[in-house]
Short mmCIF file of C-alpha atoms in Angstrom, two decimals:
data_model
loop_
_atom_site.label_atom_id
_atom_site.label_comp_id
_atom_site.label_asym_id
_atom_site.label_seq_id
_atom_site.Cartn_x
_atom_site.Cartn_y
_atom_site.Cartn_z
CA MET A 1 0.00 0.00 0.00
CA LYS A 2 2.81 2.40 0.90
CA GLN A 3 4.54 1.61 -2.38
CA ALA A 4 1.32 2.20 -4.33
CA THR A 5 0.86 5.55 -2.59
CA ALA A 6 4.43 6.56 -3.43
CA LEU A 7 3.97 5.58 -7.07
CA ALA A 8 0.72 7.53 -7.30
CA ALA A 9 2.39 10.63 -5.88
CA LEU A 10 5.26 10.35 -8.32
CA ALA A 11 2.87 9.87 -11.22
CA LEU A 12 0.93 12.98 -10.25
CA ALA A 13 4.16 14.97 -10.09
CA ALA A 14 5.26 13.73 -13.50
CA GLY A 15 1.93 14.62 -15.02
CA ALA A 16 1.75 18.11 -13.59
CA ALA A 17 0.83 21.05 -15.79
CA ALA A 18 3.29 23.03 -17.85
CA GLN A 19 4.54 25.10 -14.91
CA GLN A 20 6.97 23.77 -12.31
CA SER A 21 6.31 24.29 -8.60
CA ALA A 22 8.39 26.48 -6.28
CA TYR A 23 12.00 25.26 -6.00
CA GLY A 24 11.36 22.47 -8.51
CA GLN A 25 13.65 21.55 -11.39
CA CYS A 26 12.92 23.41 -14.63
CA GLY A 27 15.85 22.61 -16.93
CA GLY A 28 19.19 20.90 -17.50
CA ILE A 29 20.75 18.18 -19.62
CA ASN A 30 18.25 15.31 -20.17
CA TRP A 31 15.47 17.25 -18.41
CA THR A 32 12.09 16.62 -20.09
CA GLY A 33 9.73 18.25 -17.60
CA ALA A 34 8.30 21.74 -17.27
CA THR A 35 10.63 24.64 -18.14
CA SER A 36 8.52 27.51 -16.78
CA CYS A 37 7.63 28.25 -13.16
CA VAL A 38 4.54 29.16 -11.17
CA SER A 39 3.79 32.82 -10.61
CA GLY A 40 6.41 34.67 -8.59
CA TYR A 41 9.23 32.23 -9.43
CA THR A 42 11.88 32.27 -12.16
CA CYS A 43 13.74 29.38 -13.80
CA VAL A 44 17.36 29.89 -12.75
CA TYR A 45 20.41 28.11 -14.21
CA SER A 46 22.56 26.40 -11.57
CA ASN A 47 24.75 24.11 -13.68
CA ASP A 48 24.53 22.28 -17.01
CA TYR A 49 22.48 19.54 -15.37
CA TYR A 50 20.12 21.61 -13.25
CA SER A 51 17.98 24.74 -13.34
CA GLN A 52 15.55 25.55 -10.53
CA CYS A 53 12.40 27.63 -9.87
CA VAL A 54 13.42 30.27 -7.32
CA PRO A 55 11.62 33.40 -6.11
CA GLY A 56 11.63 36.03 -8.85
CA THR A 57 12.62 38.86 -6.51
CA ALA A 58 15.40 39.11 -3.93
CA ALA A 59 14.49 38.31 -0.31
CA THR A 60 14.14 41.31 2.02
CA THR A 61 17.04 41.82 4.43
CA THR A 62 17.83 44.27 7.20
CA LYS A 63 20.78 45.69 5.29
CA THR A 64 20.78 47.75 2.12
CA THR A 65 21.45 45.96 -1.16
CA THR A 66 22.81 46.71 -4.59
CA THR A 67 20.82 45.23 -7.46
CA LYS A 68 21.78 44.85 -11.09
CA THR A 69 19.35 43.35 -13.59
CA THR A 70 19.87 42.58 -17.26
CA THR A 71 17.06 41.27 -19.49
CA THR A 72 17.64 40.03 -23.03
CA SER A 73 15.11 39.15 -25.74
CA LYS A 74 15.43 38.64 -29.48
CA THR A 75 14.89 42.32 -30.29
CA THR A 76 15.66 44.47 -27.26
CA THR A 77 18.10 44.65 -24.37
CA THR A 78 17.55 46.73 -21.24
CA SER A 79 19.86 47.27 -18.30
CA THR A 80 19.12 48.89 -14.96
CA LYS A 81 21.56 49.44 -12.12
CA THR A 82 20.76 50.85 -8.70
CA SER A 83 23.58 51.27 -6.19
CA THR A 84 23.11 52.15 -2.53
CA THR A 85 25.87 50.44 -0.51
CA LYS A 86 28.46 47.68 -0.73
CA THR A 87 27.25 45.61 2.24
CA SER A 88 25.15 43.10 0.24
CA THR A 89 24.80 42.29 -3.45
CA THR A 90 22.13 40.57 -5.51
CA LYS A 91 22.78 39.91 -9.19
CA THR A 92 20.24 38.44 -11.61
CA THR A 93 20.69 37.67 -15.28
CA ALA A 94 17.74 36.41 -17.35
CA THR A 95 17.68 35.31 -20.99
CA SER A 96 14.23 34.58 -22.38
CA SER A 97 15.29 31.86 -24.83
CA THR A 98 17.94 29.99 -22.86
CA LYS A 99 18.76 30.15 -19.14
CA THR A 100 18.72 32.43 -16.12
CA THR A 101 21.46 32.91 -13.56
CA THR A 102 21.01 34.30 -10.06
CA LYS A 103 23.74 35.02 -7.56
CA ALA A 104 22.74 36.37 -4.18
CA THR A 105 24.49 37.27 -0.94
CA THR A 106 22.24 38.50 1.85
CA THR A 107 22.74 38.94 5.56
CA SER A 108 20.48 39.88 8.43
CA ALA A 109 21.16 41.33 11.83
CA ALA A 110 18.27 39.30 13.23
CA THR A 111 18.54 35.63 14.11
CA THR A 112 15.16 34.63 12.66
CA THR A 113 13.46 36.94 10.17
CA PRO A 114 10.02 36.26 8.64
CA ILE A 115 10.22 36.26 4.86
CA GLY A 116 6.75 35.01 3.96
CA GLY A 117 5.67 32.78 1.13
CA GLY A 118 5.88 29.54 3.09
CA GLY A 119 2.17 29.03 3.43
CA GLY A 120 0.55 28.24 6.76
CA SER A 121 2.98 29.49 9.39
CA GLY A 122 5.05 31.39 6.83
CA GLY A 123 8.80 31.48 6.35
CA CYS A 124 11.85 32.31 8.42
CA THR A 125 15.45 33.23 7.67
CA VAL A 126 17.80 31.79 10.28
CA THR A 127 21.29 33.25 10.70
CA ALA A 128 22.31 31.64 14.01
CA TYR A 129 22.52 27.92 14.78
CA ALA A 130 20.62 28.26 18.08
CA SER A 131 17.45 29.36 16.27
CA ILE A 132 17.17 26.39 13.89
CA SER A 133 15.00 24.30 16.21
CA SER A 134 12.43 27.07 16.73
CA ALA A 135 12.24 27.67 12.97
CA VAL A 136 11.66 23.96 12.35
CA LYS A 137 8.73 24.06 14.79
CA SER A 138 7.09 27.24 13.48
CA CYS A 139 7.97 27.69 9.79
CA THR A 140 7.25 25.86 6.56
CA LEU A 141 9.78 27.85 4.51
CA ILE A 142 13.17 28.01 6.24
CA THR A 143 16.29 29.69 4.89
CA LEU A 144 19.50 28.70 6.71
CA SER A 145 21.79 31.63 5.93
CA ASN A 146 25.54 31.39 6.65
CA ILE A 147 25.05 28.93 9.50
CA SER A 148 28.12 28.08 11.58
CA ALA A 149 27.26 25.00 13.65
CA PRO A 150 29.28 24.69 16.88
CA PRO A 151 31.19 21.47 17.67
CA SER A 152 28.96 18.46 18.42
CA SER A 153 25.93 20.37 17.09
CA THR A 154 23.81 18.70 14.41
CA ILE A 155 21.74 20.71 11.96
CA ASP A 156 18.66 18.75 13.02
CA LEU A 157 15.87 18.78 10.43
CA GLN A 158 14.12 15.62 11.64
CA LYS A 159 10.87 17.28 12.76
CA LEU A 160 10.07 19.36 9.71
CA GLN A 161 6.41 20.09 9.08
CA THR A 162 4.74 18.25 6.21
CA SER A 163 5.74 19.78 2.84
CA ALA A 164 8.22 22.17 4.47
CA THR A 165 11.04 23.71 2.38
CA VAL A 166 14.57 24.26 3.70
CA VAL A 167 16.98 26.42 1.69
CA PHE A 168 20.72 26.44 2.43
CA ALA A 169 22.13 29.90 1.64
CA GLY A 170 25.62 31.34 1.89
CA LEU A 171 28.32 29.25 3.57
CA THR A 172 27.39 26.45 6.00
CA THR A 173 30.21 25.22 8.27
CA PHE A 174 30.65 22.91 11.25
CA GLY A 175 32.86 22.97 14.34
CA VAL A 176 35.38 20.13 14.57
CA THR A 177 33.80 17.09 16.21
CA ALA A 178 36.08 14.04 16.56
CA ASN A 179 33.28 11.50 16.97
CA ASN A 180 32.53 8.56 14.66
CA ASP A 181 28.82 8.65 15.60
CA PHE A 182 28.27 12.38 15.07
CA ASP A 183 26.01 13.29 12.12
CA PRO A 184 26.42 16.95 11.01
CA ILE A 185 23.08 17.09 9.11
CA VAL A 186 20.02 14.87 9.67
CA VAL A 187 16.78 15.15 7.67
CA SER A 188 13.38 13.46 8.00
CA GLY A 189 9.84 14.36 6.93
CA ASN A 190 6.94 13.94 4.53
CA GLY A 191 6.75 15.82 1.25
CA ILE A 192 9.68 18.02 2.22
CA LEU A 193 12.10 19.87 -0.04
CA ILE A 194 15.77 20.47 0.83
CA THR A 195 17.47 22.81 -1.63
CA GLY A 196 20.15 25.47 -2.02
CA ALA A 197 20.18 29.14 -2.94
CA ALA A 198 22.42 30.34 -5.76
CA GLY A 199 26.06 30.58 -4.72
CA HIS A 200 25.70 28.56 -1.52
CA THR A 201 28.23 25.99 -0.21
CA ILE A 202 27.96 23.34 2.50
CA ASP A 203 31.51 22.67 3.73
CA GLY A 204 32.06 19.56 5.84
CA GLY A 205 35.53 20.55 7.06
CA GLY A 206 37.13 17.35 5.77
CA PRO A 207 40.77 18.52 6.07
CA ASN A 208 40.29 18.61 9.86
CA TYR A 209 39.80 14.82 9.83
CA TRP A 210 41.37 13.29 6.72
CA ASP A 211 44.19 10.86 7.53
CA GLY A 212 44.04 8.40 4.64
CA GLN A 213 42.09 5.85 6.66
CA GLY A 214 38.50 7.08 6.63
CA SER A 215 36.28 4.80 8.72
CA ASN A 216 38.95 2.05 8.77
CA GLY A 217 40.93 3.63 11.58
CA GLY A 218 43.01 6.65 12.42
CA GLY A 219 41.45 9.54 14.29
CA ALA A 220 37.76 9.71 15.15
CA LYS A 221 35.68 11.51 12.54
CA PRO A 222 31.98 11.84 11.56
CA ASP A 223 31.25 8.67 9.58
CA HIS A 224 28.08 9.98 7.92
CA PHE A 225 27.82 13.63 6.92
CA PHE A 226 24.29 14.11 5.53
CA VAL A 227 21.76 11.58 6.87
CA VAL A 228 18.39 11.28 5.12
CA LYS A 229 16.09 8.83 6.88
CA LYS A 230 12.43 7.88 7.09
CA THR A 231 11.25 10.37 4.47
CA THR A 232 8.19 9.97 2.26
CA ASN A 233 7.98 11.69 -1.13
CA ALA A 234 10.83 14.03 -0.26
CA ARG A 235 13.04 16.01 -2.66
CA ILE A 236 16.65 17.10 -2.32
CA THR A 237 17.83 19.44 -5.08
CA ASN A 238 20.56 21.85 -6.08
CA LEU A 239 23.02 21.40 -3.21
CA ASN A 240 26.75 22.16 -3.42
CA ILE A 241 28.66 20.07 -0.87
CA LYS A 242 32.41 19.81 -0.45
CA ASN A 243 35.01 18.36 1.90
CA TRP A 244 32.85 15.84 3.76
CA PRO A 245 34.85 13.81 6.31
CA VAL A 246 33.98 10.18 5.36
CA HIS A 247 30.68 9.06 3.74
CA CYS A 248 28.62 11.93 2.34
CA PHE A 249 24.96 10.86 2.03
CA SER A 250 23.51 8.07 4.14
CA MET A 251 19.96 7.30 2.95
CA THR A 252 17.92 4.73 4.86
CA GLY A 253 14.25 3.98 5.37
CA ASN A 254 13.04 6.34 2.62
CA GLU A 255 10.16 5.96 0.20
CA GLY A 256 9.60 8.06 -2.92
CA LEU A 257 12.82 10.07 -2.51
CA THR A 258 14.06 12.20 -5.43
CA VAL A 259 17.57 13.70 -5.45
CA SER A 260 18.73 15.88 -8.34
CA GLY A 261 21.10 18.61 -9.45
CA LEU A 262 23.72 18.07 -6.72
CA ASN A 263 27.43 18.81 -6.93
CA LEU A 264 29.56 16.77 -4.50
CA ASP A 265 33.18 17.92 -4.58
CA ASN A 266 35.72 16.11 -2.43
CA SER A 267 38.58 16.82 -4.85
CA ALA A 268 40.70 18.42 -2.12
CA GLY A 269 40.95 14.96 -0.56
CA ASP A 270 42.82 13.51 -3.56
CA ALA A 271 46.16 14.88 -2.38
CA PRO A 272 48.11 13.27 0.49
CA ASN A 273 48.55 15.18 3.73
CA SER A 274 50.86 14.89 6.72
CA LYS A 275 48.71 12.13 8.27
CA SER A 276 47.97 9.95 5.22
CA SER A 277 51.37 8.34 4.59
CA GLY A 278 51.47 9.31 0.93
CA LYS A 279 47.93 8.13 0.17
CA ALA A 280 44.96 10.30 -0.74
CA ALA A 281 43.98 12.12 2.44
CA ALA A 282 40.24 11.38 2.06
CA HIS A 283 39.09 7.75 2.26
CA ASN A 284 35.76 5.85 2.34
CA SER A 285 34.20 9.02 0.94
CA ASP A 286 31.12 7.42 -0.69
CA GLY A 287 28.85 9.86 -2.48
CA PHE A 288 25.55 8.06 -1.79
CA ASP A 289 24.89 5.01 0.39
CA ILE A 290 21.31 3.75 -0.06
CA SER A 291 19.75 1.12 2.20
CA SER A 292 16.25 -0.15 3.07
CA SER A 293 14.70 2.44 0.74
CA ASP A 294 12.12 2.07 -2.04
CA TYR A 295 11.42 4.19 -5.12
CA VAL A 296 14.54 6.36 -4.94
CA THR A 297 15.78 8.41 -7.91
CA LEU A 298 19.17 10.09 -8.21
CA SER A 299 19.54 12.25 -11.32
CA ASN A 300 21.91 14.76 -12.91
CA ILE A 301 24.56 14.75 -10.20
CA ASN A 302 28.33 15.34 -10.24
CA VAL A 303 30.46 13.38 -7.75
CA HIS A 304 34.23 13.73 -7.26
CA ASN A 305 35.33 11.46 -4.43
CA GLN A 306 37.59 8.58 -3.35
CA ASP A 307 35.15 5.65 -2.94
CA ASP A 308 31.80 4.48 -4.31
CA CYS A 309 30.00 7.11 -6.34
CA VAL A 310 26.77 5.31 -5.45
CA ALA A 311 26.44 2.16 -3.32
CA VAL A 312 23.09 0.37 -2.99
CA THR A 313 23.17 -2.09 -0.10
CA SER A 314 19.42 -2.84 0.10
CA GLY A 315 16.18 -1.51 -1.33
CA THR A 316 13.88 -1.73 -4.32
CA HIS A 317 13.03 0.33 -7.41
CA ILE A 318 16.10 2.55 -7.37
CA THR A 319 17.04 4.62 -10.42
CA VAL A 320 20.39 6.35 -10.91
CA THR A 321 20.56 8.43 -14.08
CA GLY A 322 22.75 11.18 -15.50
CA LEU A 323 25.62 10.89 -13.00
CA TYR A 324 29.20 11.98 -13.58
CA CYS A 325 31.48 9.98 -11.26
CA TYR A 326 35.14 10.92 -10.97
CA GLY A 327 37.97 9.44 -8.94
CA GLY A 328 36.12 6.82 -6.91
CA HIS A 329 34.91 3.23 -7.10
CA GLY A 330 32.03 3.64 -9.53
CA LEU A 331 28.38 2.54 -9.51
CA SER A 332 27.99 -0.29 -7.01
CA ILE A 333 25.58 -2.82 -5.60
CA GLY A 334 26.78 -4.01 -2.21
CA SER A 335 28.28 -5.35 -0.27
CA ILE A 336 25.20 -7.57 0.22
CA GLY A 337 24.79 -10.08 3.06
CA GLY A 338 25.15 -10.15 6.82
CA LYS A 339 22.96 -7.09 7.46
CA SER A 340 19.40 -6.60 8.71
CA ASN A 341 18.18 -6.15 5.13
CA ASN A 342 19.89 -8.18 2.38
CA THR A 343 17.55 -7.68 -0.58
CA VAL A 344 18.22 -5.56 -3.66
CA ASP A 345 15.49 -5.67 -6.31
CA THR A 346 15.02 -3.56 -9.46
CA VAL A 347 17.91 -1.15 -9.75
CA LEU A 348 18.70 0.86 -12.89
CA PHE A 349 21.97 2.68 -13.51
CA GLU A 350 21.72 4.56 -16.80
CA ASN A 351 23.21 7.29 -18.98
CA SER A 352 26.14 7.97 -16.67
CA GLN A 353 29.91 8.45 -16.93
CA VAL A 354 32.61 6.93 -14.72
CA VAL A 355 36.00 8.60 -15.16
CA ASN A 356 39.46 7.99 -13.64
CA SER A 357 38.08 5.54 -11.11
CA GLU A 358 38.99 2.09 -9.78
CA ASN A 359 35.78 0.45 -11.03
CA ALA A 360 32.86 1.37 -13.25
CA CYS A 361 30.04 -1.19 -12.71
CA ARG A 362 30.31 -3.42 -9.65
CA ILE A 363 28.23 -5.96 -7.72
CA LYS A 364 29.78 -7.46 -4.59
CA THR A 365 28.41 -9.86 -1.99
CA ASN A 366 29.75 -10.99 1.35
CA SER A 367 31.25 -14.42 1.89
CA GLY A 368 29.26 -16.94 3.96
CA THR A 369 26.07 -14.83 4.14
CA THR A 370 22.62 -14.94 2.52
CA GLY A 371 20.64 -12.45 0.47
CA THR A 372 19.13 -11.62 -2.91
CA VAL A 373 20.20 -9.35 -5.75
CA LYS A 374 17.88 -9.36 -8.76
CA ASN A 375 16.73 -7.27 -11.70
CA VAL A 376 19.75 -4.98 -11.99
CA THR A 377 20.43 -3.05 -15.19
CA TYR A 378 23.46 -1.03 -16.24
CA LYS A 379 22.51 0.86 -19.39
CA GLY A 380 24.30 3.54 -21.37
CA ILE A 381 27.32 3.64 -19.05
CA THR A 382 30.59 5.01 -20.45
CA MET A 383 33.94 4.62 -18.72
CA SER A 384 37.52 5.80 -19.12
CA GLY A 385 40.67 5.71 -17.02
CA ILE A 386 39.50 2.64 -15.06
CA THR A 387 42.36 1.10 -13.06
CA ASP A 388 40.83 -2.15 -11.67
CA TYR A 389 37.53 -3.40 -13.14
CA GLY A 390 35.23 -2.27 -15.93
CA ILE A 391 32.46 -4.73 -15.04
CA ASP A 392 32.97 -6.52 -11.74
CA VAL A 393 30.79 -9.16 -10.04
CA GLN A 394 32.30 -10.83 -6.98
CA GLN A 395 30.85 -13.15 -4.32
CA ASP A 396 33.93 -13.41 -2.17
CA TYR A 397 34.05 -10.35 0.10
CA LEU A 398 35.10 -10.89 3.71
CA ASN A 399 35.88 -8.11 6.20
CA GLY A 400 35.63 -5.57 3.41
CA GLY A 401 37.98 -7.24 0.91
CA PRO A 402 37.97 -10.06 -1.67
CA THR A 403 39.27 -13.52 -0.75
CA GLY A 404 39.27 -15.19 -4.17
CA SER A 405 36.97 -17.95 -2.86
CA PRO A 406 33.31 -17.20 -3.70
CA THR A 407 30.33 -18.51 -1.73
CA ASN A 408 26.78 -18.99 -2.97
CA GLY A 409 24.54 -17.77 -0.12
CA VAL A 410 23.64 -14.52 -1.88
CA THR A 411 21.93 -15.16 -5.22
CA ILE A 412 22.40 -12.75 -8.13
CA SER A 413 19.92 -12.98 -11.01
CA GLY A 414 18.56 -10.98 -13.90
CA VAL A 415 21.53 -8.66 -14.43
CA SER A 416 21.69 -6.80 -17.76
CA PHE A 417 24.57 -4.81 -19.21
CA ILE A 418 23.28 -2.75 -22.15
CA ASP A 419 25.49 -0.38 -24.13
CA VAL A 420 28.21 -0.33 -21.47
CA THR A 421 31.34 0.90 -23.23
CA GLY A 422 34.79 2.34 -22.67
CA THR A 423 38.37 1.56 -21.79
CA VAL A 424 40.39 0.35 -18.83
CA SER A 425 44.13 0.33 -18.16
CA SER A 426 46.25 -2.59 -19.41
CA SER A 427 46.62 -4.03 -15.90
CA ALA A 428 42.87 -3.86 -15.23
CA TYR A 429 40.03 -6.23 -16.12
CA ASN A 430 37.54 -5.43 -18.83
CA TYR A 431 35.26 -8.02 -17.20
CA TYR A 432 35.73 -9.88 -13.92
CA ILE A 433 32.98 -12.25 -12.76
CA LEU A 434 33.57 -14.60 -9.82
CA CYS A 435 30.38 -16.38 -8.75
CA GLY A 436 29.66 -19.11 -6.24
CA SER A 437 28.34 -22.49 -7.32
CA GLY A 438 24.98 -21.94 -9.05
CA SER A 439 24.34 -18.59 -7.36
CA CYS A 440 24.45 -16.44 -10.53
CA SER A 441 21.83 -16.62 -13.28
CA GLY A 442 20.33 -14.62 -16.08
CA PHE A 443 23.30 -12.37 -16.95
CA THR A 444 22.95 -10.71 -20.36
CA PHE A 445 25.20 -8.42 -22.40
CA SER A 446 23.93 -6.27 -25.27
CA GLY A 447 25.93 -3.65 -27.13
CA THR A 448 28.59 -3.87 -24.42
CA SER A 449 32.25 -3.40 -25.33
CA ILE A 450 35.06 -2.70 -22.87
CA THR A 451 38.66 -2.77 -24.07
CA GLY A 452 42.21 -2.24 -22.93
CA GLY A 453 42.55 -4.88 -20.23
CA LYS A 454 42.08 -8.60 -19.57
CA THR A 455 39.06 -10.79 -18.78
CA SER A 456 38.22 -13.41 -16.16
CA CYS A 457 34.73 -14.92 -15.98
CA ASN A 458 33.66 -18.14 -14.26
CA TYR A 459 30.03 -17.60 -15.26
CA GLY A 460 29.21 -18.42 -18.88
CA SER A 461 31.08 -16.20 -21.28
CA CYS A 462 31.76 -12.48 -21.20
CA PRO A 463 31.71 -10.37 -24.38
#
């Protein structure tokens, strides 16, 4: 019943009229939905993969602003500039036939300022961490502006009102908290929207923790940065996140979750530091870890990290489309087995790129455990600069690493590789499949061609 409700809600959203709702997506590569916005909102370009409906006028602040507006059409161009002070600047550029760009920097002397437009209890702009909880209780439109969270202080968005919107604006930072169990951001709710204003950044302070070991040892550090749990029909859009300590998104217990237009940049963790013994300073820096969640869609997202771009460990009806994955371990199922939920059913990875990474397409299960992986499709995946495996299926993981001896307790069936193409290094494997006895079935390859390396398959024949 819950799944049917989620599907119905998603179908209604997909069939909405020609205008997109407030803070919804309205453009970008591969976008096929509405490209105009409801009254009072403008379609604003964020990156090549994402444009968003944002308020058409700048939010009111307690300080004076300077506004510059340029409007272009096919026949006329007008420009208006009003200058009052240098304390705050809002810049908007709109082009009728292509895209719109908005860059805004606003500050407020007040801690919580009503801004309106939230419906019901209205909206609030929060500029001090201590006022977040009261805004969550009283507001349905919350702007978190330049929040600096003290040490051991979570940005707690677990009690948001139904259909509430939270907008991250300016720079969000966190005090150093050397605790493996500390979660800097936690989100829950029904019908909620978490999004970002133009020019915002959420900085996880990774360099304070990175030691080349991630969650495998070294100093204590927040293991999960952005936790999304127990949501129903929620949306997360247009966030810019960088320098997360270990895993970025942990998503568990969600239904009907849509995530789009994100930029996850952990590139600063590629370089060694004084604590990493010559290795990349960041480690175990998964982009998205998805578990026990149904009807989840990730779309049009850039990830630069040092581990799995996406890892699905349990859940059903999960779609990953339009991702650009750089520097990590690719698009993964697993590890499966030995957990409270060991079922993965109906997962689609499509139209995505994996670049300069260890693996591209990977399914891994844990040795001596039980579980089910079925109906998995990799379609339209391109790869380059792969150092270990192009396509990798292994049933021999123990304590986080392969043993070379597969077991058959976790069954893998109905796996399709369609138009998966690209190159790997000469020391890597184009295809590597290591299955237990009779535990793999229904693997198909169509239009798949990976070159440059070697092949090892103990299941049927690889292309």
